[in-house]
Structures are given as C-alpha cells and as structure tokens.
Amino acid sequence: MAVRAVRGAVQLERDEAGHMREQVEELLTAVLERNALQTDDLISIWFTATPDLHSDFPAAAARRIGMDDVPLICAQELDVEGAMPRVVRLLAHVESELPKSAIAHVYLGAAAALRKDIAQ
C-alpha cells in the first residue's frame, strides 16, 4: 500500500467553535468519501488555521467523528496580507492504492479559489 498526501481546505463564515466543528467535519468526511478511505487508512493529519480563528482546534472535529487513534496536530497559518480569511487547511497522509493522479484534493465552498488547479 502506498502513502499518499491529500490536501483540503474550507473557509468558515464566522469564528465560532460549533461552526468550525461542523465545517471541519464536512471537510474530513468529503476527503474520506472522495478518496474511498476509511479512518484506518489515515496515517496523520496536519491542520492549519488562519490567525483570525481562535474558537477551537480543528483537530477537535476529527476526534468527534471517531479519529481517536490518528495523530493530529494544529498550527497557525502564515499571516499574509490579503490572504483569504477564516480558512482551515489540512494535509492528510494516508495509505491508498490510488495513484497520485487519482487523489481527490477537497476545497469546499469559497476555499476552492485557493487551489483552482487541484480543487475538485
């Protein structure tokens, strides 16, 4: 089984813990579904959040949907002038038989504008 990296992002409408959990859960679910993955296929997930998000850790959403034994880490995204606000990004390392070219990177809603070249 090969190790693959999957990217994803979502822009939040507001900095509120419940909203963040809901949006990150949706992002994680989409990453799993679009890549035919199960939680057991996950090696680790790295989350970043823009500096304007303070209400919760994105990893908390992963724990709520059963990713209890997946190593998770959160970090703050670079504070770049003019960057899209209220964005949670992820980089998931997974075990998959899919070739790199078949990996579905998931950018939900307005976050699709971040990577038009790979967003699906």
PDB file of C-alpha atoms in Angstrom:
ATOM      1  CA  MET A   1       0.000   0.000   0.000  1.00  0.00           C
ATOM      2  CA  ALA A   2       1.372   3.430  -0.931  1.00  0.00           C
ATOM      3  CA  VAL A   3       1.499   6.528   1.254  1.00  0.00           C
ATOM      4  CA  ARG A   4      -0.298   9.481  -0.313  1.00  0.00           C
ATOM      5  CA  ALA A   5      -0.891  13.088   0.737  1.00  0.00           C
ATOM      6  CA  VAL A   6      -4.328  14.660   0.467  1.00  0.00           C
ATOM      7  CA  ARG A   7      -4.885  18.419   0.691  1.00  0.00           C
ATOM      8  CA  GLY A   8      -8.058  20.208   1.659  1.00  0.00           C
ATOM      9  CA  ALA A   9      -9.465  23.483   2.942  1.00  0.00           C
ATOM     10  CA  VAL A  10     -12.651  25.204   3.957  1.00  0.00           C
ATOM     11  CA  GLN A  11     -13.446  28.843   4.635  1.00  0.00           C
ATOM     12  CA  LEU A  12     -15.557  29.453   7.726  1.00  0.00           C
ATOM     13  CA  GLU A  13     -18.312  32.046   7.771  1.00  0.00           C
ATOM     14  CA  ARG A  14     -17.509  33.002  11.370  1.00  0.00           C
ATOM     15  CA  ASP A  15     -15.122  32.146  14.193  1.00  0.00           C
ATOM     16  CA  GLU A  16     -17.392  30.032  16.355  1.00  0.00           C
ATOM     17  CA  ALA A  17     -16.479  26.632  17.828  1.00  0.00           C
ATOM     18  CA  GLY A  18     -19.663  24.851  16.717  1.00  0.00           C
ATOM     19  CA  HIS A  19     -19.395  26.235  13.213  1.00  0.00           C
ATOM     20  CA  MET A  20     -15.733  25.221  12.985  1.00  0.00           C
ATOM     21  CA  ARG A  21     -16.521  21.672  14.112  1.00  0.00           C
ATOM     22  CA  GLU A  22     -19.331  21.399  11.573  1.00  0.00           C
ATOM     23  CA  GLN A  23     -17.250  22.699   8.674  1.00  0.00           C
ATOM     24  CA  VAL A  24     -14.132  20.668   9.504  1.00  0.00           C
ATOM     25  CA  GLU A  25     -16.231  17.514   9.949  1.00  0.00           C
ATOM     26  CA  GLU A  26     -17.725  18.156   6.496  1.00  0.00           C
ATOM     27  CA  LEU A  27     -14.240  18.620   5.030  1.00  0.00           C
ATOM     28  CA  LEU A  28     -12.899  15.443   6.634  1.00  0.00           C
ATOM     29  CA  THR A  29     -15.922  13.425   5.541  1.00  0.00           C
ATOM     30  CA  ALA A  30     -15.521  14.674   1.962  1.00  0.00           C
ATOM     31  CA  VAL A  31     -11.809  13.790   1.947  1.00  0.00           C
ATOM     32  CA  LEU A  32     -12.609  10.251   3.088  1.00  0.00           C
ATOM     33  CA  GLU A  33     -15.533   9.738   0.713  1.00  0.00           C
ATOM     34  CA  ARG A  34     -13.913  11.208  -2.410  1.00  0.00           C
ATOM     35  CA  ASN A  35     -10.805   9.080  -1.914  1.00  0.00           C
ATOM     36  CA  ALA A  36     -12.595   5.878  -0.836  1.00  0.00           C
ATOM     37  CA  LEU A  37     -10.798   5.976   2.515  1.00  0.00           C
ATOM     38  CA  GLN A  38     -11.639   4.643   5.956  1.00  0.00           C
ATOM     39  CA  THR A  39     -10.353   6.063   9.231  1.00  0.00           C
ATOM     40  CA  ASP A  40      -7.915   3.112   9.431  1.00  0.00           C
ATOM     41  CA  ASP A  41      -6.267   4.364   6.208  1.00  0.00           C
ATOM     42  CA  LEU A  42      -5.241   7.639   7.866  1.00  0.00           C
ATOM     43  CA  ILE A  43      -1.624   7.932   8.997  1.00  0.00           C
ATOM     44  CA  SER A  44      -1.761  11.519  10.290  1.00  0.00           C
ATOM     45  CA  ILE A  45      -3.390  14.891   9.656  1.00  0.00           C
ATOM     46  CA  TRP A  46      -1.809  18.320   9.899  1.00  0.00           C
ATOM     47  CA  PHE A  47      -4.300  21.186  10.280  1.00  0.00           C
ATOM     48  CA  THR A  48      -3.586  24.884   9.926  1.00  0.00           C
ATOM     49  CA  ALA A  49      -5.922  27.761  10.690  1.00  0.00           C
ATOM     50  CA  THR A  50      -5.574  31.397   9.716  1.00  0.00           C
ATOM     51  CA  PRO A  51      -4.651  33.730  12.601  1.00  0.00           C
ATOM     52  CA  ASP A  52      -8.212  35.088  12.793  1.00  0.00           C
ATOM     53  CA  LEU A  53      -9.572  31.732  14.034  1.00  0.00           C
ATOM     54  CA  HIS A  54      -9.439  31.322  17.824  1.00  0.00           C
ATOM     55  CA  SER A  55     -12.609  29.490  18.854  1.00  0.00           C
ATOM     56  CA  ASP A  56     -11.402  25.876  18.749  1.00  0.00           C
ATOM     57  CA  PHE A  57      -8.813  23.441  17.478  1.00  0.00           C
ATOM     58  CA  PRO A  58      -9.675  21.979  14.050  1.00  0.00           C
ATOM     59  CA  ALA A  59      -8.435  18.614  15.327  1.00  0.00           C
ATOM     60  CA  ALA A  60     -11.294  18.566  17.833  1.00  0.00           C
ATOM     61  CA  ALA A  61     -13.679  17.970  14.925  1.00  0.00           C
ATOM     62  CA  ALA A  62     -11.663  14.943  13.834  1.00  0.00           C
ATOM     63  CA  ARG A  63     -11.874  13.478  17.328  1.00  0.00           C
ATOM     64  CA  ARG A  64     -15.665  13.995  17.357  1.00  0.00           C
ATOM     65  CA  ILE A  65     -16.076  11.828  14.243  1.00  0.00           C
ATOM     66  CA  GLY A  66     -14.012   8.942  15.584  1.00  0.00           C
ATOM     67  CA  MET A  67     -10.425   9.710  14.600  1.00  0.00           C
ATOM     68  CA  ASP A  68      -9.242   8.848  18.097  1.00  0.00           C
ATOM     69  CA  ASP A  69      -6.090   6.933  17.156  1.00  0.00           C
ATOM     70  CA  VAL A  70      -4.965   9.167  14.278  1.00  0.00           C
ATOM     71  CA  PRO A  71      -2.071  11.511  15.133  1.00  0.00           C
ATOM     72  CA  LEU A  72      -3.312  15.079  14.656  1.00  0.00           C
ATOM     73  CA  ILE A  73      -1.612  18.451  15.001  1.00  0.00           C
ATOM     74  CA  CYS A  74      -2.756  22.039  14.586  1.00  0.00           C
ATOM     75  CA  ALA A  75      -0.685  25.066  13.641  1.00  0.00           C
ATOM     76  CA  GLN A  76      -1.296  28.663  12.694  1.00  0.00           C
ATOM     77  CA  GLU A  77      -1.179  29.551   9.004  1.00  0.00           C
ATOM     78  CA  LEU A  78       1.130  32.370   7.909  1.00  0.00           C
ATOM     79  CA  ASP A  79      -0.395  35.817   8.371  1.00  0.00           C
ATOM     80  CA  VAL A  80      -0.050  37.025   4.789  1.00  0.00           C
ATOM     81  CA  GLU A  81      -1.586  40.375   3.867  1.00  0.00           C
ATOM     82  CA  GLY A  82      -4.538  39.916   1.519  1.00  0.00           C
ATOM     83  CA  ALA A  83      -4.890  36.177   2.196  1.00  0.00           C
ATOM     84  CA  MET A  84      -8.324  34.623   2.423  1.00  0.00           C
ATOM     85  CA  PRO A  85      -9.639  34.952   6.000  1.00  0.00           C
ATOM     86  CA  ARG A  86     -11.075  32.247   8.294  1.00  0.00           C
ATOM     87  CA  VAL A  87      -9.557  29.257   6.496  1.00  0.00           C
ATOM     88  CA  VAL A  88      -8.821  25.816   7.909  1.00  0.00           C
ATOM     89  CA  ARG A  89      -6.467  23.751   5.780  1.00  0.00           C
ATOM     90  CA  LEU A  90      -5.440  20.129   6.116  1.00  0.00           C
ATOM     91  CA  LEU A  91      -2.715  17.858   4.862  1.00  0.00           C
ATOM     92  CA  ALA A  92      -3.587  14.216   5.451  1.00  0.00           C
ATOM     93  CA  HIS A  93      -1.141  11.370   4.996  1.00  0.00           C
ATOM     94  CA  VAL A  94      -2.982   8.206   4.009  1.00  0.00           C
ATOM     95  CA  GLU A  95      -2.427   4.648   2.869  1.00  0.00           C
ATOM     96  CA  SER A  96      -4.070   4.133  -0.506  1.00  0.00           C
ATOM     97  CA  GLU A  97      -3.807   2.096  -3.666  1.00  0.00           C
ATOM     98  CA  LEU A  98      -4.812   5.167  -5.687  1.00  0.00           C
ATOM     99  CA  PRO A  99      -2.115   6.649  -7.910  1.00  0.00           C
ATOM    100  CA  LYS A 100      -1.114  10.222  -7.064  1.00  0.00           C
ATOM    101  CA  SER A 101      -3.012  11.469 -10.106  1.00  0.00           C
ATOM    102  CA  ALA A 102      -6.273   9.989  -8.772  1.00  0.00           C
ATOM    103  CA  ILE A 103      -6.129  11.579  -5.313  1.00  0.00           C
ATOM    104  CA  ALA A 104      -9.052  13.968  -4.806  1.00  0.00           C
ATOM    105  CA  HIS A 105      -7.962  17.144  -3.022  1.00  0.00           C
ATOM    106  CA  VAL A 106     -11.005  18.762  -1.419  1.00  0.00           C
ATOM    107  CA  TYR A 107     -11.547  22.526  -1.266  1.00  0.00           C
ATOM    108  CA  LEU A 108     -15.049  23.347  -0.091  1.00  0.00           C
ATOM    109  CA  GLY A 109     -17.029  26.495  -0.810  1.00  0.00           C
ATOM    110  CA  ALA A 110     -15.034  29.683  -1.255  1.00  0.00           C
ATOM    111  CA  ALA A 111     -11.810  27.822  -0.405  1.00  0.00           C
ATOM    112  CA  ALA A 112     -11.915  26.311  -3.912  1.00  0.00           C
ATOM    113  CA  ALA A 113     -10.402  29.610  -5.081  1.00  0.00           C
ATOM    114  CA  LEU A 114      -7.207  28.768  -3.162  1.00  0.00           C
ATOM    115  CA  ARG A 115      -6.173  25.960  -5.488  1.00  0.00           C
ATOM    116  CA  LYS A 116      -8.184  26.021  -8.683  1.00  0.00           C
ATOM    117  CA  ASP A 117      -5.552  23.762 -10.229  1.00  0.00           C
ATOM    118  CA  ILE A 118      -6.337  20.826  -7.902  1.00  0.00           C
ATOM    119  CA  ALA A 119      -9.686  21.556  -6.242  1.00  0.00           C
ATOM    120  CA  GLN A 120     -12.396  19.066  -7.128  1.00  0.00           C
TER     121      GLN A 120
END
